[in-house]
Amino acid sequence: MATGRGAGLLRPPASSGRATFLELFFDLAFVVALTRVTQRFVDLSDDTGWALVAGLGRTLLLFLALWLIWSHTVWITSRYEPERSIIQAVVVGTMFAGLVMAVTLPRALEERALPFAAAYLVVMVVRPLVVAAALRGHPRRLVPFRLAAWAAASAPLWLAGALGPDALRLPLWAAALAVDYLAWALGWPVPRLGASAVHRWRIAGTHLADRHQQMFLVSLGETILVISMVFGGTDYSPVRAAAFGVAFATSALLWRIYFHRAGLLLPEALGRAGMPGRLGTVSERAHLLIVLGVLVTAVGYELVIDHPFGPPRPGLLLFVVGGPVLFLVARTLLEYEIFGRVSESRVIGLAALLLFTPALARWAPMVGLSVVAGVLALVALLDALLSRGRPLEPSASSVAREESASGDRDSEA
């Protein structure tokens, strides 16, 4: 393959799979963003019916826009050498744009729509052009050109939503975001150049896994921040202290369940894959749901600590039970992709949560959170019992087997 003068920008095979300090610094902007997303979810706790559905849709849209920015950045630093000055400048610039999006997020669908959309578009349109210019004559420069072309195509929808009537903002932005995610799924096809599917990209698989694990820990840190601030900001009482303790135990159990076996082996699975981009794509989708599940769970913490034995509210279960259910579903998906199987403990946990939900709708919030913690403890206990005395099994990813058998390669990968 022709190299051109931009070949030095590519990640060498011997490059470290660990995230750089700049990338960890970059995540700080998304700590702020995730806090804003959680607060928007909390503000919906008193809504019911269509108001609740619409509010969830608005918050989910903003979260997905943030996730796209973060995830694209992770793929860039897994694909190109993050120690190069141009990539560091790209990461710092993206961090600033992400911080602008985080600051404007609480009112992003109201009077702060324009700065939110402008920051998003600068990253989506300008950033790939900078990378393409840095690649110079290298064939890979065509990939960021594709990204910029598709982002420019959806830009009018983002700008029309920001500048137009408030009533049209949500549908226009939803359509724009759908275009951006569809382009990613299709590989940003353009006339004559065709597509460049992400799963065929040559990346540092261990680095991508490391970044996904770090984002999970960032979201878990958000739960610790929530319970600390809520408990510290309310009048002390024994029942609130008990709710604080149960919430912390729940977060610790989420950590344990995530890293048991499959979560721990993710870097190895991506490192051993012949084409890690394929498994990395699946991992990215699973972690999107995992992070969202953790954030929704954090909302449940705040609501329960505020009023541990308040009146039953069926809508509250959307956060108290819905978050852990989403987490377990996504964690099951990740396990299947790593090992080609599903643990009985995950199935039992999901079945138990769904079975208890109707009854929990009639009980105080503290009861619901305690039952969720008990079910997660059962999952963690079953994990420990089923794996006791057994060596850590190697990855048996079905995706890795498919890519090894097909031997797919992309001339621009």
mmCIF file of C-alpha atoms in Angstrom:
data_model
loop_
_atom_site.group_PDB
_atom_site.id
_atom_site.type_symbol
_atom_site.label_atom_id
_atom_site.label_comp_id
_atom_site.label_asym_id
_atom_site.label_seq_id
_atom_site.Cartn_x
_atom_site.Cartn_y
_atom_site.Cartn_z
ATOM 1 C CA MET A 1 0.000 0.000 0.000
ATOM 2 C CA ALA A 2 1.284 3.477 -0.813
ATOM 3 C CA THR A 3 2.356 5.370 2.239
ATOM 4 C CA GLY A 4 2.813 8.999 1.270
ATOM 5 C CA ARG A 5 4.158 11.610 3.668
ATOM 6 C CA GLY A 6 1.340 11.067 6.160
ATOM 7 C CA ALA A 7 2.332 7.499 7.062
ATOM 8 C CA GLY A 8 3.994 8.719 10.263
ATOM 9 C CA LEU A 9 0.562 9.633 11.604
ATOM 10 C CA LEU A 10 -0.562 5.994 11.665
ATOM 11 C CA ARG A 11 -0.279 3.888 14.791
ATOM 12 C CA PRO A 12 2.739 1.551 14.527
ATOM 13 C CA PRO A 13 2.200 -2.124 15.440
ATOM 14 C CA ALA A 14 4.386 -1.702 18.532
ATOM 15 C CA SER A 15 2.378 1.266 19.832
ATOM 16 C CA SER A 16 1.212 1.004 23.445
ATOM 17 C CA GLY A 17 -2.361 -0.075 23.967
ATOM 18 C CA ARG A 18 -2.731 2.106 27.034
ATOM 19 C CA ALA A 19 -4.531 5.418 26.905
ATOM 20 C CA THR A 20 -2.360 8.524 27.074
ATOM 21 C CA PHE A 21 -2.650 11.074 29.867
ATOM 22 C CA LEU A 22 -4.166 13.502 27.364
ATOM 23 C CA GLU A 23 -6.964 11.033 26.623
ATOM 24 C CA LEU A 24 -7.689 10.675 30.330
ATOM 25 C CA PHE A 25 -7.718 14.478 30.556
ATOM 26 C CA PHE A 26 -10.113 14.511 27.594
ATOM 27 C CA ASP A 27 -12.533 12.308 29.549
ATOM 28 C CA LEU A 28 -12.904 15.027 32.182
ATOM 29 C CA ALA A 29 -15.057 17.046 29.776
ATOM 30 C CA PHE A 30 -17.347 14.067 29.486
ATOM 31 C CA VAL A 31 -17.572 13.742 33.271
ATOM 32 C CA VAL A 32 -19.252 17.151 33.164
ATOM 33 C CA ALA A 33 -21.417 16.079 30.228
ATOM 34 C CA LEU A 34 -22.593 12.884 31.908
ATOM 35 C CA THR A 35 -23.475 14.856 35.038
ATOM 36 C CA ARG A 36 -25.648 17.147 32.910
ATOM 37 C CA VAL A 37 -27.332 14.172 31.255
ATOM 38 C CA THR A 38 -28.081 12.632 34.650
ATOM 39 C CA GLN A 39 -29.598 15.893 35.885
ATOM 40 C CA ARG A 40 -31.872 16.105 32.851
ATOM 41 C CA PHE A 41 -33.100 12.590 33.641
ATOM 42 C CA VAL A 42 -33.709 13.595 37.279
ATOM 43 C CA ASP A 43 -35.819 16.544 36.143
ATOM 44 C CA LEU A 44 -38.171 14.066 34.461
ATOM 45 C CA SER A 45 -38.901 12.124 37.659
ATOM 46 C CA ASP A 46 -42.237 13.856 38.279
ATOM 47 C CA ASP A 47 -43.441 13.575 34.670
ATOM 48 C CA THR A 48 -45.876 10.943 33.512
ATOM 49 C CA GLY A 49 -47.324 9.701 30.245
ATOM 50 C CA TRP A 50 -46.361 11.541 27.068
ATOM 51 C CA ALA A 51 -44.422 14.224 28.942
ATOM 52 C CA LEU A 52 -42.141 11.533 30.367
ATOM 53 C CA VAL A 53 -41.674 9.831 26.981
ATOM 54 C CA ALA A 54 -40.904 13.148 25.254
ATOM 55 C CA GLY A 55 -38.471 14.161 27.983
ATOM 56 C CA LEU A 56 -36.662 10.839 27.770
ATOM 57 C CA GLY A 57 -36.429 11.217 24.000
ATOM 58 C CA ARG A 58 -34.900 14.701 24.276
ATOM 59 C CA THR A 59 -32.317 13.621 26.828
ATOM 60 C CA LEU A 60 -31.466 10.478 24.892
ATOM 61 C CA LEU A 61 -30.887 12.535 21.744
ATOM 62 C CA LEU A 62 -28.408 14.793 23.541
ATOM 63 C CA PHE A 63 -26.651 11.806 25.096
ATOM 64 C CA LEU A 64 -26.306 10.107 21.697
ATOM 65 C CA ALA A 65 -24.798 13.273 20.206
ATOM 66 C CA LEU A 66 -22.218 13.357 23.010
ATOM 67 C CA TRP A 67 -21.527 9.650 22.626
ATOM 68 C CA LEU A 68 -20.868 10.038 18.913
ATOM 69 C CA ILE A 69 -18.287 12.747 19.612
ATOM 70 C CA TRP A 70 -16.566 10.659 22.290
ATOM 71 C CA SER A 71 -16.657 7.428 20.307
ATOM 72 C CA HIS A 72 -15.290 8.998 17.110
ATOM 73 C CA THR A 73 -12.431 10.431 19.157
ATOM 74 C CA VAL A 74 -11.651 7.005 20.605
ATOM 75 C CA TRP A 75 -11.523 5.462 17.141
ATOM 76 C CA ILE A 76 -9.218 8.262 15.959
ATOM 77 C CA THR A 77 -6.740 7.699 18.797
ATOM 78 C CA SER A 78 -6.933 3.928 18.251
ATOM 79 C CA ARG A 79 -6.211 4.414 14.546
ATOM 80 C CA TYR A 80 -3.607 7.187 14.613
ATOM 81 C CA GLU A 81 -0.603 7.781 16.864
ATOM 82 C CA PRO A 82 -1.895 9.808 19.846
ATOM 83 C CA GLU A 83 1.574 11.120 20.669
ATOM 84 C CA ARG A 84 1.741 13.096 17.411
ATOM 85 C CA SER A 85 1.180 16.827 17.861
ATOM 86 C CA ILE A 86 -1.621 17.054 15.294
ATOM 87 C CA ILE A 87 -3.618 14.266 16.974
ATOM 88 C CA GLN A 88 -3.064 15.870 20.370
ATOM 89 C CA ALA A 89 -4.361 19.165 18.958
ATOM 90 C CA VAL A 90 -7.403 17.330 17.588
ATOM 91 C CA VAL A 91 -8.088 15.770 21.002
ATOM 92 C CA VAL A 92 -7.714 19.097 22.842
ATOM 93 C CA GLY A 93 -9.982 20.844 20.335
ATOM 94 C CA THR A 94 -12.569 18.094 20.673
ATOM 95 C CA MET A 95 -12.347 18.353 24.451
ATOM 96 C CA PHE A 96 -13.153 22.073 24.283
ATOM 97 C CA ALA A 97 -16.103 21.449 21.958
ATOM 98 C CA GLY A 98 -17.321 18.653 24.248
ATOM 99 C CA LEU A 99 -17.106 21.012 27.208
ATOM 100 C CA VAL A 100 -19.181 23.608 25.324
ATOM 101 C CA MET A 101 -21.764 20.917 24.596
ATOM 102 C CA ALA A 102 -21.766 19.883 28.265
ATOM 103 C CA VAL A 103 -22.225 23.443 29.521
ATOM 104 C CA THR A 104 -25.064 24.170 27.108
ATOM 105 C CA LEU A 105 -26.717 20.740 27.452
ATOM 106 C CA PRO A 106 -29.271 21.637 30.177
ATOM 107 C CA ARG A 107 -30.853 24.189 27.796
ATOM 108 C CA ALA A 108 -29.597 22.753 24.506
ATOM 109 C CA LEU A 109 -33.133 22.263 23.221
ATOM 110 C CA GLU A 110 -34.111 25.754 24.258
ATOM 111 C CA GLU A 111 -32.160 29.036 24.083
ATOM 112 C CA ARG A 112 -28.690 27.418 23.950
ATOM 113 C CA ALA A 113 -29.375 25.315 20.892
ATOM 114 C CA LEU A 114 -27.025 27.212 18.577
ATOM 115 C CA PRO A 115 -23.791 26.864 20.620
ATOM 116 C CA PHE A 116 -24.561 23.185 21.228
ATOM 117 C CA ALA A 117 -25.099 22.507 17.517
ATOM 118 C CA ALA A 118 -22.131 24.672 16.489
ATOM 119 C CA ALA A 119 -19.743 22.821 18.827
ATOM 120 C CA TYR A 120 -21.029 19.476 17.539
ATOM 121 C CA LEU A 121 -20.614 20.486 13.882
ATOM 122 C CA VAL A 122 -17.103 21.868 14.376
ATOM 123 C CA VAL A 123 -16.034 18.445 15.612
ATOM 124 C CA MET A 124 -17.935 16.472 12.992
ATOM 125 C CA VAL A 125 -16.993 18.599 9.964
ATOM 126 C CA VAL A 126 -13.715 20.377 10.738
ATOM 127 C CA ARG A 127 -11.923 17.628 12.677
ATOM 128 C CA PRO A 128 -11.871 15.037 9.852
ATOM 129 C CA LEU A 129 -10.638 17.706 7.432
ATOM 130 C CA VAL A 130 -7.720 18.447 9.776
ATOM 131 C CA VAL A 131 -6.865 14.741 9.955
ATOM 132 C CA ALA A 132 -7.142 14.413 6.165
ATOM 133 C CA ALA A 133 -4.782 17.355 5.678
ATOM 134 C CA ALA A 134 -2.288 15.808 8.102
ATOM 135 C CA LEU A 135 -2.365 12.515 6.187
ATOM 136 C CA ARG A 136 -1.361 14.349 3.011
ATOM 137 C CA GLY A 137 -0.849 11.820 0.232
ATOM 138 C CA HIS A 138 -1.694 8.706 2.231
ATOM 139 C CA PRO A 139 -4.651 6.624 0.931
ATOM 140 C CA ARG A 140 -6.295 6.777 4.353
ATOM 141 C CA ARG A 141 -6.991 10.464 3.827
ATOM 142 C CA LEU A 142 -10.082 9.437 1.845
ATOM 143 C CA VAL A 143 -11.720 8.080 5.029
ATOM 144 C CA PRO A 144 -11.863 11.413 6.922
ATOM 145 C CA PHE A 145 -13.003 13.095 3.692
ATOM 146 C CA ARG A 146 -15.980 10.728 3.722
ATOM 147 C CA LEU A 147 -16.728 11.607 7.331
ATOM 148 C CA ALA A 148 -16.621 15.327 6.591
ATOM 149 C CA ALA A 149 -18.858 14.941 3.530
ATOM 150 C CA TRP A 150 -21.587 13.128 5.453
ATOM 151 C CA ALA A 151 -21.341 15.519 8.408
ATOM 152 C CA ALA A 152 -21.709 18.440 6.018
ATOM 153 C CA ALA A 153 -24.807 16.764 4.572
ATOM 154 C CA SER A 154 -26.504 16.590 7.980
ATOM 155 C CA ALA A 155 -25.275 20.050 9.064
ATOM 156 C CA PRO A 156 -28.253 21.943 7.519
ATOM 157 C CA LEU A 157 -30.607 19.892 9.689
ATOM 158 C CA TRP A 158 -28.625 20.731 12.828
ATOM 159 C CA LEU A 159 -28.503 24.440 11.947
ATOM 160 C CA ALA A 160 -32.150 24.597 10.901
ATOM 161 C CA GLY A 161 -33.109 22.999 14.199
ATOM 162 C CA ALA A 162 -30.967 25.455 16.167
ATOM 163 C CA LEU A 163 -32.147 28.572 14.323
ATOM 164 C CA GLY A 164 -35.700 27.579 13.474
ATOM 165 C CA PRO A 165 -38.878 27.335 15.552
ATOM 166 C CA ASP A 166 -38.607 25.516 18.862
ATOM 167 C CA ALA A 167 -41.318 23.058 17.854
ATOM 168 C CA LEU A 168 -39.198 21.784 14.945
ATOM 169 C CA ARG A 169 -35.929 21.473 16.837
ATOM 170 C CA LEU A 170 -36.416 17.977 18.198
ATOM 171 C CA PRO A 171 -37.562 16.333 14.920
ATOM 172 C CA LEU A 172 -34.872 18.108 12.883
ATOM 173 C CA TRP A 173 -32.094 17.140 15.289
ATOM 174 C CA ALA A 174 -33.411 13.591 15.548
ATOM 175 C CA ALA A 175 -33.272 13.332 11.747
ATOM 176 C CA ALA A 176 -29.750 14.816 11.682
ATOM 177 C CA LEU A 177 -28.515 12.421 14.347
ATOM 178 C CA ALA A 178 -30.113 9.495 12.511
ATOM 179 C CA VAL A 179 -28.174 10.506 9.385
ATOM 180 C CA ASP A 180 -24.915 10.672 11.349
ATOM 181 C CA TYR A 181 -25.409 7.243 12.931
ATOM 182 C CA LEU A 182 -26.585 5.716 9.651
ATOM 183 C CA ALA A 183 -23.495 7.072 7.898
ATOM 184 C CA TRP A 184 -21.325 5.447 10.545
ATOM 185 C CA ALA A 185 -23.134 2.118 10.154
ATOM 186 C CA LEU A 186 -22.814 2.212 6.346
ATOM 187 C CA GLY A 187 -19.183 3.345 6.294
ATOM 188 C CA TRP A 188 -19.865 6.869 4.950
ATOM 189 C CA PRO A 189 -20.347 5.826 1.294
ATOM 190 C CA VAL A 190 -19.744 8.497 -1.333
ATOM 191 C CA PRO A 191 -19.887 8.312 -5.143
ATOM 192 C CA ARG A 192 -16.799 6.804 -6.822
ATOM 193 C CA LEU A 193 -14.994 6.301 -3.504
ATOM 194 C CA GLY A 194 -17.502 3.825 -2.098
ATOM 195 C CA ALA A 195 -17.645 3.043 1.632
ATOM 196 C CA SER A 196 -15.078 2.443 4.364
ATOM 197 C CA ALA A 197 -16.742 0.176 6.920
ATOM 198 C CA VAL A 198 -15.495 0.799 10.448
ATOM 199 C CA HIS A 199 -15.177 -2.913 11.169
ATOM 200 C CA ARG A 200 -12.456 -3.141 8.486
ATOM 201 C CA TRP A 201 -10.326 -0.380 9.935
ATOM 202 C CA ARG A 202 -6.873 -1.282 11.204
ATOM 203 C CA ILE A 203 -6.784 -0.094 14.796
ATOM 204 C CA ALA A 204 -5.030 -0.802 18.088
ATOM 205 C CA GLY A 205 -7.597 -3.200 19.518
ATOM 206 C CA THR A 206 -6.253 -3.188 23.070
ATOM 207 C CA HIS A 207 -6.379 0.612 23.102
ATOM 208 C CA LEU A 208 -10.006 0.639 21.991
ATOM 209 C CA ALA A 209 -10.920 -1.883 24.711
ATOM 210 C CA ASP A 210 -9.027 0.155 27.289
ATOM 211 C CA ARG A 211 -10.958 3.296 26.362
ATOM 212 C CA HIS A 212 -14.317 1.512 26.534
ATOM 213 C CA GLN A 213 -13.460 0.202 29.996
ATOM 214 C CA GLN A 214 -12.377 3.670 31.091
ATOM 215 C CA MET A 215 -15.648 5.218 29.939
ATOM 216 C CA PHE A 216 -17.529 2.596 31.933
ATOM 217 C CA LEU A 217 -15.496 3.601 35.001
ATOM 218 C CA VAL A 218 -16.207 7.275 34.273
ATOM 219 C CA SER A 219 -19.941 6.548 34.233
ATOM 220 C CA LEU A 220 -19.581 4.512 37.430
ATOM 221 C CA GLY A 221 -17.751 7.472 38.960
ATOM 222 C CA GLU A 222 -20.787 9.565 38.075
ATOM 223 C CA THR A 223 -22.919 7.325 40.299
ATOM 224 C CA ILE A 224 -20.505 7.851 43.201
ATOM 225 C CA LEU A 225 -20.600 11.610 42.611
ATOM 226 C CA VAL A 226 -24.409 11.579 42.585
ATOM 227 C CA ILE A 227 -24.868 9.657 45.811
ATOM 228 C CA SER A 228 -22.206 11.740 47.587
ATOM 229 C CA MET A 229 -23.677 15.079 46.546
ATOM 230 C CA VAL A 230 -27.282 14.083 47.217
ATOM 231 C CA PHE A 231 -26.574 12.566 50.620
ATOM 232 C CA GLY A 232 -24.323 15.475 51.587
ATOM 233 C CA GLY A 233 -26.900 18.041 50.491
ATOM 234 C CA THR A 234 -29.908 16.693 52.392
ATOM 235 C CA ASP A 235 -30.770 16.554 56.074
ATOM 236 C CA TYR A 236 -29.190 13.556 57.698
ATOM 237 C CA SER A 237 -31.423 10.712 58.767
ATOM 238 C CA PRO A 238 -30.852 6.998 59.354
ATOM 239 C CA VAL A 239 -33.063 6.023 56.400
ATOM 240 C CA ARG A 240 -31.175 8.337 54.042
ATOM 241 C CA ALA A 241 -27.909 6.889 55.330
ATOM 242 C CA ALA A 242 -29.260 3.413 54.610
ATOM 243 C CA ALA A 243 -30.262 4.459 51.092
ATOM 244 C CA PHE A 244 -26.774 5.914 50.589
ATOM 245 C CA GLY A 245 -25.224 2.603 51.644
ATOM 246 C CA VAL A 246 -27.462 0.524 49.388
ATOM 247 C CA ALA A 247 -26.746 2.822 46.436
ATOM 248 C CA PHE A 248 -23.001 2.491 46.955
ATOM 249 C CA ALA A 249 -23.294 -1.289 47.219
ATOM 250 C CA THR A 250 -25.256 -1.330 43.961
ATOM 251 C CA SER A 251 -22.494 0.585 42.153
ATOM 252 C CA ALA A 252 -19.880 -1.780 43.562
ATOM 253 C CA LEU A 253 -21.923 -4.717 42.266
ATOM 254 C CA LEU A 254 -22.181 -3.140 38.804
ATOM 255 C CA TRP A 255 -18.383 -2.872 38.790
ATOM 256 C CA ARG A 256 -18.019 -6.500 39.862
ATOM 257 C CA ILE A 257 -20.488 -7.839 37.306
ATOM 258 C CA TYR A 258 -18.943 -5.841 34.465
ATOM 259 C CA PHE A 259 -15.340 -6.932 35.070
ATOM 260 C CA HIS A 260 -16.063 -10.568 35.862
ATOM 261 C CA ARG A 261 -14.458 -12.629 33.097
ATOM 262 C CA ALA A 262 -15.746 -11.050 29.853
ATOM 263 C CA GLY A 263 -15.160 -7.426 30.883
ATOM 264 C CA LEU A 264 -11.685 -8.345 32.077
ATOM 265 C CA LEU A 265 -10.854 -10.200 28.859
ATOM 266 C CA LEU A 266 -12.068 -7.493 26.464
ATOM 267 C CA PRO A 267 -8.553 -6.080 25.800
ATOM 268 C CA GLU A 268 -7.202 -9.578 25.131
ATOM 269 C CA ALA A 269 -10.086 -10.413 22.792
ATOM 270 C CA LEU A 270 -9.589 -7.224 20.777
ATOM 271 C CA GLY A 271 -5.806 -7.639 20.842
ATOM 272 C CA ARG A 272 -5.988 -11.179 19.450
ATOM 273 C CA ALA A 273 -8.588 -10.430 16.772
ATOM 274 C CA GLY A 274 -7.237 -10.426 13.234
ATOM 275 C CA MET A 275 -9.455 -7.446 12.387
ATOM 276 C CA PRO A 276 -10.248 -5.856 15.751
ATOM 277 C CA GLY A 277 -12.457 -3.226 14.156
ATOM 278 C CA ARG A 278 -15.297 -5.735 13.808
ATOM 279 C CA LEU A 279 -15.310 -6.760 17.467
ATOM 280 C CA GLY A 280 -14.603 -3.151 18.429
ATOM 281 C CA THR A 281 -17.803 -2.076 16.676
ATOM 282 C CA VAL A 282 -19.831 -4.560 18.703
ATOM 283 C CA SER A 283 -18.038 -3.493 21.883
ATOM 284 C CA GLU A 284 -18.813 0.163 21.186
ATOM 285 C CA ARG A 285 -22.537 -0.532 20.835
ATOM 286 C CA ALA A 286 -22.593 -2.646 23.989
ATOM 287 C CA HIS A 287 -20.782 0.038 25.984
ATOM 288 C CA LEU A 288 -23.159 2.723 24.772
ATOM 289 C CA LEU A 289 -25.970 0.754 26.426
ATOM 290 C CA ILE A 290 -23.865 -0.096 29.478
ATOM 291 C CA VAL A 291 -23.003 3.551 30.119
ATOM 292 C CA LEU A 292 -26.596 4.635 29.551
ATOM 293 C CA GLY A 293 -27.791 1.943 31.967
ATOM 294 C CA VAL A 294 -25.362 3.147 34.640
ATOM 295 C CA LEU A 295 -26.460 6.779 34.219
ATOM 296 C CA VAL A 296 -30.128 5.832 34.498
ATOM 297 C CA THR A 297 -29.296 3.842 37.632
ATOM 298 C CA ALA A 298 -27.606 6.927 39.107
ATOM 299 C CA VAL A 299 -30.846 8.853 38.632
ATOM 300 C CA GLY A 300 -32.622 6.195 40.684
ATOM 301 C CA TYR A 301 -30.054 6.661 43.465
ATOM 302 C CA GLU A 302 -30.758 10.375 43.696
ATOM 303 C CA LEU A 303 -34.511 9.920 43.796
ATOM 304 C CA VAL A 304 -34.353 7.205 46.451
ATOM 305 C CA ILE A 305 -31.880 9.025 48.726
ATOM 306 C CA ASP A 306 -34.054 12.155 48.570
ATOM 307 C CA HIS A 307 -37.216 10.305 49.640
ATOM 308 C CA PRO A 308 -36.379 6.738 50.739
ATOM 309 C CA PHE A 309 -39.865 5.990 52.023
ATOM 310 C CA GLY A 310 -41.869 8.411 49.970
ATOM 311 C CA PRO A 311 -45.082 7.380 48.208
ATOM 312 C CA PRO A 312 -44.771 4.666 45.532
ATOM 313 C CA ARG A 313 -44.301 6.066 42.061
ATOM 314 C CA PRO A 314 -44.414 3.594 39.160
ATOM 315 C CA GLY A 315 -42.420 6.021 37.005
ATOM 316 C CA LEU A 316 -39.536 5.898 39.482
ATOM 317 C CA LEU A 317 -39.018 2.230 38.644
ATOM 318 C CA LEU A 318 -37.985 3.321 35.164
ATOM 319 C CA PHE A 319 -34.758 4.509 36.779
ATOM 320 C CA VAL A 320 -34.397 2.236 39.815
ATOM 321 C CA VAL A 321 -35.075 -0.995 37.909
ATOM 322 C CA GLY A 322 -34.762 0.099 34.264
ATOM 323 C CA GLY A 323 -31.121 1.156 34.596
ATOM 324 C CA PRO A 324 -29.888 -2.177 36.007
ATOM 325 C CA VAL A 325 -32.007 -4.094 33.477
ATOM 326 C CA LEU A 326 -30.420 -2.152 30.591
ATOM 327 C CA PHE A 327 -26.976 -2.717 32.111
ATOM 328 C CA LEU A 328 -27.493 -6.487 32.404
ATOM 329 C CA VAL A 329 -28.837 -6.749 28.844
ATOM 330 C CA ALA A 330 -25.824 -4.872 27.453
ATOM 331 C CA ARG A 331 -23.390 -6.810 29.636
ATOM 332 C CA THR A 332 -24.947 -10.048 28.360
ATOM 333 C CA LEU A 333 -24.420 -8.871 24.785
ATOM 334 C CA LEU A 334 -20.768 -8.145 25.542
ATOM 335 C CA GLU A 335 -20.310 -11.560 27.132
ATOM 336 C CA TYR A 336 -21.829 -13.293 24.120
ATOM 337 C CA GLU A 337 -19.443 -11.513 21.780
ATOM 338 C CA ILE A 338 -16.424 -12.419 23.926
ATOM 339 C CA PHE A 339 -17.262 -16.040 24.758
ATOM 340 C CA GLY A 340 -20.016 -16.998 22.315
ATOM 341 C CA ARG A 341 -22.305 -17.888 25.226
ATOM 342 C CA VAL A 342 -24.505 -16.336 27.916
ATOM 343 C CA SER A 343 -24.109 -17.006 31.652
ATOM 344 C CA GLU A 344 -27.077 -18.361 33.556
ATOM 345 C CA SER A 345 -26.518 -15.724 36.239
ATOM 346 C CA ARG A 346 -27.354 -12.878 33.813
ATOM 347 C CA VAL A 347 -30.553 -14.588 32.683
ATOM 348 C CA ILE A 348 -31.602 -15.265 36.279
ATOM 349 C CA GLY A 349 -30.892 -11.659 37.250
ATOM 350 C CA LEU A 350 -32.899 -10.227 34.371
ATOM 351 C CA ALA A 351 -35.807 -12.589 35.002
ATOM 352 C CA ALA A 352 -35.839 -11.708 38.703
ATOM 353 C CA LEU A 353 -35.852 -7.961 38.093
ATOM 354 C CA LEU A 354 -38.682 -8.217 35.564
ATOM 355 C CA LEU A 355 -40.636 -10.533 37.862
ATOM 356 C CA PHE A 356 -40.345 -8.200 40.864
ATOM 357 C CA THR A 357 -41.158 -4.993 38.972
ATOM 358 C CA PRO A 358 -44.989 -5.134 39.219
ATOM 359 C CA ALA A 359 -44.808 -5.687 42.978
ATOM 360 C CA LEU A 360 -42.196 -2.937 43.461
ATOM 361 C CA ALA A 361 -44.557 -0.401 41.879
ATOM 362 C CA ARG A 362 -46.628 -0.635 45.078
ATOM 363 C CA TRP A 363 -43.744 -0.311 47.535
ATOM 364 C CA ALA A 364 -41.604 2.561 48.774
ATOM 365 C CA PRO A 365 -38.559 3.558 46.648
ATOM 366 C CA MET A 366 -36.119 2.221 49.254
ATOM 367 C CA VAL A 367 -37.646 -1.235 48.922
ATOM 368 C CA GLY A 368 -37.172 -1.158 45.146
ATOM 369 C CA LEU A 369 -33.506 -0.140 45.386
ATOM 370 C CA SER A 370 -32.864 -2.800 48.031
ATOM 371 C CA VAL A 371 -34.424 -5.515 45.874
ATOM 372 C CA VAL A 372 -32.315 -4.410 42.895
ATOM 373 C CA ALA A 373 -29.165 -4.538 45.036
ATOM 374 C CA GLY A 374 -30.164 -8.008 46.241
ATOM 375 C CA VAL A 375 -30.675 -9.292 42.700
ATOM 376 C CA LEU A 376 -27.329 -7.872 41.558
ATOM 377 C CA ALA A 377 -25.670 -9.470 44.594
ATOM 378 C CA LEU A 378 -27.223 -12.778 43.550
ATOM 379 C CA VAL A 379 -25.802 -12.376 40.032
ATOM 380 C CA ALA A 380 -22.335 -11.607 41.424
ATOM 381 C CA LEU A 381 -22.548 -14.557 43.820
ATOM 382 C CA LEU A 382 -23.582 -16.967 41.054
ATOM 383 C CA ASP A 383 -20.727 -15.665 38.912
ATOM 384 C CA ALA A 384 -18.280 -16.421 41.709
ATOM 385 C CA LEU A 385 -19.706 -19.885 42.403
ATOM 386 C CA LEU A 386 -19.833 -20.925 38.740
ATOM 387 C CA SER A 387 -16.239 -19.819 38.093
ATOM 388 C CA ARG A 388 -14.697 -20.996 41.364
ATOM 389 C CA GLY A 389 -11.727 -23.233 40.723
ATOM 390 C CA ARG A 390 -11.916 -22.738 36.957
ATOM 391 C CA PRO A 391 -9.089 -21.056 35.039
ATOM 392 C CA LEU A 392 -9.823 -17.854 33.153
ATOM 393 C CA GLU A 393 -11.113 -19.150 29.822
ATOM 394 C CA PRO A 394 -9.781 -17.603 26.610
ATOM 395 C CA SER A 395 -11.931 -15.485 24.344
ATOM 396 C CA ALA A 396 -14.070 -17.426 21.882
ATOM 397 C CA SER A 397 -15.485 -14.453 20.008
ATOM 398 C CA SER A 398 -17.737 -15.450 17.128
ATOM 399 C CA VAL A 399 -16.880 -12.132 15.490
ATOM 400 C CA ALA A 400 -13.159 -12.901 15.671
ATOM 401 C CA ARG A 401 -13.734 -16.333 14.132
ATOM 402 C CA GLU A 402 -15.750 -14.849 11.285
ATOM 403 C CA GLU A 403 -13.125 -12.275 10.429
ATOM 404 C CA SER A 404 -10.322 -14.838 10.561
ATOM 405 C CA ALA A 405 -12.245 -17.109 8.225
ATOM 406 C CA SER A 406 -13.230 -14.400 5.757
ATOM 407 C CA GLY A 407 -9.852 -12.658 5.696
ATOM 408 C CA ASP A 408 -11.542 -9.366 4.746
ATOM 409 C CA ARG A 409 -9.240 -6.468 4.100
ATOM 410 C CA ASP A 410 -9.903 -2.908 3.082
ATOM 411 C CA SER A 411 -7.442 -1.159 0.788
ATOM 412 C CA GLU A 412 -7.900 2.012 2.841
ATOM 413 C CA ALA A 413 -7.970 0.259 6.208
#
